[in-house]
Tab-separated table of C-alpha atoms in Angstrom:
chain	number	residue	atom	x	y	z
A	14	UNK	CA	18.046	15.411	4.461
A	15	UNK	CA	18.910	18.808	5.920
A	16	UNK	CA	16.934	21.960	5.261
A	17	UNK	CA	20.007	23.452	3.595
A	18	UNK	CA	20.315	20.627	1.081
A	19	UNK	CA	16.586	20.780	0.411
A	20	UNK	CA	16.815	24.484	-0.351
A	21	UNK	CA	19.779	23.906	-2.644
A	22	UNK	CA	17.784	21.350	-4.623
A	23	UNK	CA	14.578	23.382	-4.745
A	24	UNK	CA	13.118	23.788	-8.251
A	25	UNK	CA	11.460	27.156	-8.940
A	26	UNK	CA	7.954	27.457	-10.324
A	27	UNK	CA	8.647	30.141	-12.911
A	28	UNK	CA	9.367	29.120	-16.540
A	29	UNK	CA	12.660	27.379	-17.193
A	30	UNK	CA	15.014	29.629	-19.141
A	31	UNK	CA	15.510	26.878	-21.717
A	32	UNK	CA	11.761	26.900	-22.408
A	33	UNK	CA	11.128	30.641	-22.433
A	34	UNK	CA	12.494	31.361	-25.900
A	35	UNK	CA	12.827	28.924	-28.801
A	36	UNK	CA	13.060	25.806	-26.720
A	37	UNK	CA	16.073	23.897	-25.492
A	38	UNK	CA	17.049	20.894	-23.400
A	39	UNK	CA	15.884	20.627	-19.807
A	40	UNK	CA	17.308	18.131	-17.329
A	41	UNK	CA	16.651	18.903	-13.703
A	42	UNK	CA	15.738	17.226	-10.469
A	43	UNK	CA	14.881	18.786	-7.155
A	44	UNK	CA	12.268	19.486	-4.542
A	45	UNK	CA	9.082	21.389	-5.310
A	46	UNK	CA	6.645	22.682	-2.710
A	47	UNK	CA	3.611	20.462	-3.295
A	48	UNK	CA	0.756	19.969	-0.854
A	49	UNK	CA	2.569	21.777	1.939
A	50	UNK	CA	5.724	19.640	1.779
A	51	UNK	CA	8.773	19.366	-0.471
A	52	UNK	CA	8.283	16.646	-3.058
A	53	UNK	CA	10.929	15.305	-5.444
A	54	UNK	CA	10.356	16.090	-9.142
A	55	UNK	CA	12.472	15.356	-12.215
A	56	UNK	CA	12.188	16.819	-15.711
A	57	UNK	CA	14.079	15.393	-18.689
A	58	UNK	CA	13.874	16.256	-22.378
A	59	UNK	CA	16.024	17.393	-25.272
A	60	UNK	CA	13.691	20.169	-26.447
A	61	UNK	CA	11.132	22.134	-24.468
A	62	UNK	CA	9.016	22.452	-27.590
A	63	UNK	CA	8.220	18.729	-27.352
A	64	UNK	CA	5.019	17.449	-25.706
A	65	UNK	CA	5.186	16.873	-21.947
A	66	UNK	CA	4.385	13.503	-20.371
A	67	UNK	CA	3.584	13.404	-16.652
A	68	UNK	CA	4.246	9.906	-15.284
A	69	UNK	CA	2.416	8.727	-12.163
A	70	UNK	CA	4.310	5.862	-10.550
A	71	UNK	CA	2.912	2.694	-9.069
A	72	UNK	CA	3.147	0.966	-5.729
A	73	UNK	CA	2.190	3.096	-3.979
A	74	UNK	CA	5.721	3.599	-2.716
A	75	UNK	CA	7.600	2.479	-5.850
A	76	UNK	CA	8.877	5.601	-7.637
A	77	UNK	CA	10.302	4.974	-11.084
A	78	UNK	CA	12.821	7.824	-10.880
A	79	UNK	CA	15.777	5.573	-9.897
A	80	UNK	CA	15.476	3.602	-13.147
A	81	UNK	CA	13.938	6.235	-15.428
A	82	UNK	CA	17.046	6.784	-17.552
A	83	UNK	CA	17.388	3.073	-18.295
A	84	UNK	CA	13.723	2.521	-19.140
A	85	UNK	CA	12.559	5.840	-20.597
A	86	UNK	CA	15.754	7.729	-21.399
A	87	UNK	CA	15.381	7.152	-25.139
A	88	UNK	CA	12.095	9.116	-25.096
A	89	UNK	CA	13.847	12.424	-24.368
A	90	UNK	CA	14.335	13.246	-28.051
A	91	UNK	CA	10.574	13.303	-28.642
A	92	UNK	CA	9.036	14.103	-25.257
A	93	UNK	CA	9.771	15.940	-22.035
A	94	UNK	CA	9.145	13.476	-19.214
A	95	UNK	CA	8.120	14.720	-15.762
A	96	UNK	CA	8.102	12.369	-12.786
A	97	UNK	CA	7.681	12.820	-9.063
A	98	UNK	CA	8.164	10.702	-5.983
A	99	UNK	CA	4.719	10.656	-4.420
A	100	UNK	CA	4.058	11.562	-0.812
A	101	UNK	CA	5.335	8.640	1.256
A	102	UNK	CA	7.778	7.386	-1.414
A	103	UNK	CA	11.448	7.697	-2.370
A	104	UNK	CA	13.123	11.058	-1.928
A	105	UNK	CA	9.857	12.687	-0.906
A	106	UNK	CA	9.633	10.192	1.964
A	107	UNK	CA	13.265	10.871	2.906
A	108	UNK	CA	12.646	14.624	3.097
A	109	UNK	CA	9.302	14.255	4.915
A	110	UNK	CA	9.193	11.098	7.071
A	111	UNK	CA	5.495	10.781	7.966
A	112	UNK	CA	4.313	10.626	11.532
A	113	UNK	CA	3.417	7.182	12.796
A	114	UNK	CA	-0.298	7.935	12.620
A	115	UNK	CA	-0.201	9.921	9.346
A	116	UNK	CA	-2.422	8.354	6.720
A	117	UNK	CA	-2.233	8.485	2.968
A	118	UNK	CA	-5.530	9.150	1.226
A	119	UNK	CA	-6.511	9.119	-2.424
A	120	UNK	CA	-7.833	12.662	-2.013
A	121	UNK	CA	-4.525	14.035	-0.717
A	122	UNK	CA	-2.492	12.221	-3.364
A	123	UNK	CA	-4.862	13.423	-6.103
A	124	UNK	CA	-4.422	17.012	-4.964
A	125	UNK	CA	-0.653	16.513	-4.953
A	126	UNK	CA	-0.715	15.148	-8.498
A	127	UNK	CA	-2.831	18.017	-9.791
A	128	UNK	CA	-0.447	20.477	-8.159
A	129	UNK	CA	2.534	18.767	-9.810
A	130	UNK	CA	0.771	19.042	-13.173
A	131	UNK	CA	0.155	22.758	-12.662
A	132	UNK	CA	3.785	23.262	-11.671
A	133	UNK	CA	4.964	21.418	-14.799
A	134	UNK	CA	2.764	23.589	-17.029
A	135	UNK	CA	4.259	26.771	-15.555
A	136	UNK	CA	7.811	25.457	-15.577
A	137	UNK	CA	7.682	24.225	-19.169
A	138	UNK	CA	5.391	26.855	-20.666
A	139	UNK	CA	2.641	24.444	-21.724
A	140	UNK	CA	-1.154	24.514	-21.741
A	141	UNK	CA	-1.642	20.774	-21.178
A	142	UNK	CA	0.332	17.622	-20.458
A	143	UNK	CA	-0.180	13.977	-21.396
A	144	UNK	CA	-1.055	11.996	-18.272
A	145	UNK	CA	0.375	8.496	-17.913
A	146	UNK	CA	-0.013	6.052	-15.021
A	147	UNK	CA	0.671	2.381	-14.365
A	148	UNK	CA	-0.744	-0.023	-11.770
A	149	UNK	CA	-1.488	2.020	-8.615
A	150	UNK	CA	-0.433	5.085	-10.605
A	151	UNK	CA	-3.199	4.394	-13.116
A	152	UNK	CA	-5.856	4.648	-10.399
A	153	UNK	CA	-4.333	7.857	-9.056
A	154	UNK	CA	-4.040	9.276	-12.581
A	155	UNK	CA	-7.732	8.635	-13.265
A	156	UNK	CA	-8.613	10.605	-10.136
A	157	UNK	CA	-6.368	13.425	-11.354
A	158	UNK	CA	-7.923	13.381	-14.826
A	159	UNK	CA	-11.405	13.558	-13.378
A	160	UNK	CA	-10.505	16.252	-10.842
A	161	UNK	CA	-8.900	18.715	-13.292
A	162	UNK	CA	-9.516	17.549	-16.877
A	163	UNK	CA	-8.456	20.868	-18.404
A	164	UNK	CA	-4.820	20.129	-17.479
A	165	UNK	CA	-4.512	16.977	-19.573
A	166	UNK	CA	-4.552	16.423	-23.329
A	167	UNK	CA	-4.832	12.610	-23.040
A	168	UNK	CA	-4.733	9.810	-20.499
A	169	UNK	CA	-2.794	6.565	-20.968
A	170	UNK	CA	-3.133	3.865	-18.319
A	171	UNK	CA	-1.141	0.653	-18.187
A	172	UNK	CA	-2.155	-2.308	-16.004
A	173	UNK	CA	-5.219	-0.301	-15.026
A	174	UNK	CA	-6.179	-0.707	-11.388
A	175	UNK	CA	-9.948	-0.353	-11.027
A	176	UNK	CA	-11.053	-1.577	-7.601
A	177	UNK	CA	-10.427	-4.216	-4.965
A	178	UNK	CA	-12.458	-6.620	-7.131
A	179	UNK	CA	-9.273	-7.104	-9.110
A	180	UNK	CA	-7.687	-8.821	-6.119
A	181	UNK	CA	-10.352	-11.499	-6.081
A	182	UNK	CA	-9.945	-12.092	-9.829
A	183	UNK	CA	-6.166	-12.196	-9.347
A	184	UNK	CA	-6.476	-14.743	-6.542
A	185	UNK	CA	-8.813	-17.033	-8.475
A	186	UNK	CA	-6.754	-16.980	-11.678
A	187	UNK	CA	-3.433	-17.564	-9.911
A	188	UNK	CA	-4.874	-20.421	-7.866
A	189	UNK	CA	-6.263	-21.944	-11.073
A	190	UNK	CA	-2.820	-21.783	-12.706
A	191	UNK	CA	-1.118	-23.322	-9.674
A	192	UNK	CA	-3.596	-26.195	-9.588
A	193	UNK	CA	-3.169	-26.829	-13.318
A	194	UNK	CA	0.611	-26.923	-12.849
A	195	UNK	CA	0.395	-29.355	-9.939
A	196	UNK	CA	2.136	-26.748	-7.782
A	197	UNK	CA	1.073	-28.037	-4.401
A	198	UNK	CA	3.127	-25.561	-2.395
A	199	UNK	CA	1.550	-22.510	-4.056
A	200	UNK	CA	-1.913	-24.092	-3.923
A	201	UNK	CA	-1.541	-24.728	-0.196
A	202	UNK	CA	-0.360	-21.171	0.455
A	203	UNK	CA	-3.217	-19.591	-1.474
A	204	UNK	CA	-5.903	-21.890	-0.131
A	205	UNK	CA	-4.719	-21.136	3.399
A	206	UNK	CA	-5.409	-17.453	2.767
A	207	UNK	CA	-8.948	-17.983	1.569
A	208	UNK	CA	-10.488	-15.673	-0.999
A	209	UNK	CA	-10.120	-11.898	-0.510
A	210	UNK	CA	-10.941	-9.378	0.827
A	211	UNK	CA	-8.475	-9.914	3.672
A	212	UNK	CA	-7.798	-8.283	7.006
A	213	UNK	CA	-4.177	-9.489	7.238
A	214	UNK	CA	-1.800	-7.131	5.337
A	215	UNK	CA	0.635	-9.981	4.686
A	216	UNK	CA	-1.825	-11.840	2.476
A	217	UNK	CA	-1.468	-9.462	-0.452
A	218	UNK	CA	2.296	-9.995	-0.388
A	219	UNK	CA	1.863	-13.769	-0.487
A	220	UNK	CA	-0.427	-13.475	-3.509
A	221	UNK	CA	1.964	-11.065	-5.235
A	222	UNK	CA	4.843	-13.542	-4.972
A	223	UNK	CA	2.647	-16.187	-6.577
A	224	UNK	CA	1.563	-13.894	-9.403
A	225	UNK	CA	5.192	-13.038	-10.168
A	226	UNK	CA	6.018	-16.740	-10.390
A	227	UNK	CA	3.303	-17.494	-12.932
A	228	UNK	CA	3.679	-14.274	-14.903
A	229	UNK	CA	7.368	-15.114	-15.365
A	230	UNK	CA	6.412	-18.367	-17.082
A	231	UNK	CA	4.259	-16.647	-19.717
A	232	UNK	CA	5.868	-13.256	-20.360
A	233	UNK	CA	8.984	-11.699	-21.854
A	234	UNK	CA	11.275	-10.399	-19.100
A	235	UNK	CA	12.426	-6.808	-18.894
A	236	UNK	CA	15.851	-6.128	-20.426
A	237	UNK	CA	18.628	-7.060	-18.025
A	238	UNK	CA	19.852	-3.509	-17.465
A	239	UNK	CA	16.558	-1.860	-16.595
A	240	UNK	CA	16.243	-2.540	-12.875
A	241	UNK	CA	19.673	-3.814	-11.846
A	242	UNK	CA	21.389	-0.531	-10.998
A	243	UNK	CA	19.721	2.733	-9.913
A	244	UNK	CA	20.831	5.943	-11.557
A	245	UNK	CA	23.179	8.531	-10.103
A	246	UNK	CA	21.765	10.131	-6.971
A	247	UNK	CA	19.710	7.035	-6.223
A	248	UNK	CA	22.648	4.696	-5.661
A	249	UNK	CA	23.474	5.537	-2.043
A	250	UNK	CA	22.803	3.535	1.102
A	251	UNK	CA	20.770	6.428	2.525
A	252	UNK	CA	18.493	6.458	-0.509
A	253	UNK	CA	18.137	2.684	-0.465
A	254	UNK	CA	17.052	2.851	3.173
A	255	UNK	CA	14.584	5.647	2.439
A	256	UNK	CA	13.180	3.791	-0.572
A	257	UNK	CA	12.586	0.644	1.465
A	258	UNK	CA	11.064	2.557	4.377
A	259	UNK	CA	8.757	4.453	2.035
A	260	UNK	CA	7.771	1.254	0.261
A	261	UNK	CA	6.828	-0.397	3.555
A	262	UNK	CA	4.926	2.651	4.794
A	263	UNK	CA	3.010	3.098	1.541
A	264	UNK	CA	2.186	-0.596	1.246
A	265	UNK	CA	0.614	-0.636	4.694
A	266	UNK	CA	-1.297	2.530	3.854
A	267	UNK	CA	-2.553	0.882	0.674
A	268	UNK	CA	-3.770	-2.431	2.114
A	269	UNK	CA	-4.337	-1.325	5.719
A	270	UNK	CA	-3.496	-3.154	8.903
A	271	UNK	CA	-7.010	-4.618	8.957
A	272	UNK	CA	-7.918	-4.519	5.289
A	273	UNK	CA	-8.999	-0.888	5.658
A	274	UNK	CA	-6.401	0.872	3.519
A	275	UNK	CA	-6.728	2.953	0.358
A	276	UNK	CA	-7.618	-0.014	-1.845
A	277	UNK	CA	-10.610	-0.911	0.323
A	278	UNK	CA	-12.252	2.369	-0.742
A	279	UNK	CA	-11.032	2.393	-4.340
A	280	UNK	CA	-13.593	2.020	-7.109
A	281	UNK	CA	-13.058	3.933	-10.344
A	282	UNK	CA	-16.658	3.293	-11.371
A	283	UNK	CA	-17.566	5.882	-8.730
A	284	UNK	CA	-15.159	8.590	-9.935
A	285	UNK	CA	-17.023	9.360	-13.141
A	286	UNK	CA	-17.068	7.404	-16.390
A	287	UNK	CA	-16.917	10.352	-18.782
A	288	UNK	CA	-13.470	11.635	-19.773
A	289	UNK	CA	-12.891	14.966	-21.477
A	290	UNK	CA	-9.704	13.727	-23.142
A	291	UNK	CA	-8.755	10.654	-25.227
A	292	UNK	CA	-8.203	7.493	-23.170
A	293	UNK	CA	-5.808	4.638	-23.959
A	294	UNK	CA	-5.619	1.552	-21.746
A	295	UNK	CA	-2.692	-0.832	-22.318
A	296	UNK	CA	-3.147	-4.259	-20.777
A	297	UNK	CA	-0.855	-7.264	-20.612
A	298	UNK	CA	-2.586	-10.492	-21.631
A	299	UNK	CA	-0.808	-12.296	-18.794
A	300	UNK	CA	-1.288	-9.675	-16.085
A	301	UNK	CA	-2.277	-11.532	-12.915
A	302	UNK	CA	-2.384	-8.435	-10.670
A	303	UNK	CA	-4.798	-6.247	-12.614
A	304	UNK	CA	-6.468	-8.946	-14.746
A	305	UNK	CA	-7.493	-8.027	-18.312
A	306	UNK	CA	-11.156	-8.839	-17.785
A	307	UNK	CA	-11.447	-6.279	-14.975
A	308	UNK	CA	-9.678	-3.537	-16.944
A	309	UNK	CA	-11.723	-4.304	-20.051
A	310	UNK	CA	-15.036	-4.212	-18.206
A	311	UNK	CA	-14.125	-0.782	-16.833
A	312	UNK	CA	-12.984	0.439	-20.255
A	313	UNK	CA	-16.290	-0.618	-21.830
A	314	UNK	CA	-18.191	1.707	-19.484
A	315	UNK	CA	-16.128	4.781	-20.387
A	316	UNK	CA	-17.143	7.655	-22.631
A	317	UNK	CA	-14.334	9.747	-24.147
A	318	UNK	CA	-13.635	11.760	-27.319
A	319	UNK	CA	-11.569	8.755	-28.394
A	320	UNK	CA	-10.675	5.545	-26.581
A	321	UNK	CA	-8.607	2.454	-27.300
A	322	UNK	CA	-7.984	-0.765	-25.383
A	323	UNK	CA	-4.653	-2.274	-26.404
A	324	UNK	CA	-3.749	-5.819	-25.360
A	325	UNK	CA	-0.110	-6.803	-25.153
A	326	UNK	CA	0.993	-10.369	-25.747
A	327	UNK	CA	3.698	-11.965	-23.587
A	328	UNK	CA	3.246	-9.135	-21.075
A	329	UNK	CA	2.314	-9.203	-17.417
A	330	UNK	CA	1.895	-6.520	-14.782
A	331	UNK	CA	5.420	-5.109	-14.691
A	332	UNK	CA	7.139	-3.210	-17.513
A	333	UNK	CA	8.892	-5.114	-20.283
A	334	UNK	CA	10.047	-4.018	-23.724
A	335	UNK	CA	6.685	-4.751	-25.350
A	336	UNK	CA	4.916	-2.551	-22.824
A	337	UNK	CA	7.324	0.366	-23.179
A	338	UNK	CA	7.257	0.099	-26.979
A	339	UNK	CA	3.457	0.196	-26.933
A	340	UNK	CA	3.437	3.211	-24.618
A	341	UNK	CA	5.820	5.055	-26.931
A	342	UNK	CA	3.693	4.149	-29.971
A	343	UNK	CA	0.624	5.708	-28.331
A	344	UNK	CA	2.590	8.831	-27.422
A	345	UNK	CA	3.896	9.167	-30.976
A	346	UNK	CA	0.338	8.909	-32.270
A	347	UNK	CA	-0.723	11.711	-29.937
A	348	UNK	CA	2.269	13.803	-31.007
A	349	UNK	CA	1.322	13.410	-34.656
A	350	UNK	CA	-2.236	14.656	-34.144
């Protein structure tokens, strides 16, 4: 993307005119200077007086912006939803292709997220935002909440990623299911890997394909229209290429070429177990990627003004209607307080 087009899409940091008086709709997408680079941010809501939700996407490298209207568009009447393509992902990747030896770190991404939150507060005239993260985004969001708790009125995590210990639990449970099903092909593939941790970055992909297979047998699928067609501005060949390149880059940064990526150093038990805001963890009963027992054990160690652990039947790791309904129910409860 050229510098001229970046400048044309640049979102200012001063309050949006629609939010400076009595409140009004805000629907914008553009680049914001975050962490020394231009990062892609979207803001969507029918009324600036509504609470603001900052969504932290998963992956890393899997921004939810291309499908946000289909999945979360109905929230705009009650909430203003802010999303951003993280460093190394989506449109942020396209505008800032990283150098071959440039590494992602949890510290840099945390600082980025905090800066996005501060920008959103200025832009929308708010004191605090609701912080929401799923999968990888839940781990990043916890780091953000611990780094700058005064920015956030509540934290909601879905499919909470805690540490690399979850990979071992995922491997054991998926292998158990494959053996019980007499699925020799999957059993052979998983046994050939051996139990994690691994040094081969391909191993995590092999396990993920197996978890998807067995989650699909026990969960309700996402509605057909959610992930079939990206929204306007995300439906070009250039964006598709950038999305895939960012996904590959971020995945390697996450697992590492020799098992030494971000996840090898991730352990939320070390980030602090006391939260200064309410905490809600939503967990699919059939999640084979971030297994319920790992998320629950972490939750049980937490201290917060209020906390809830909400289990979702017929739900796995990826979003489905039950998950999104439960997220909205939590948000509505926070709005009513």
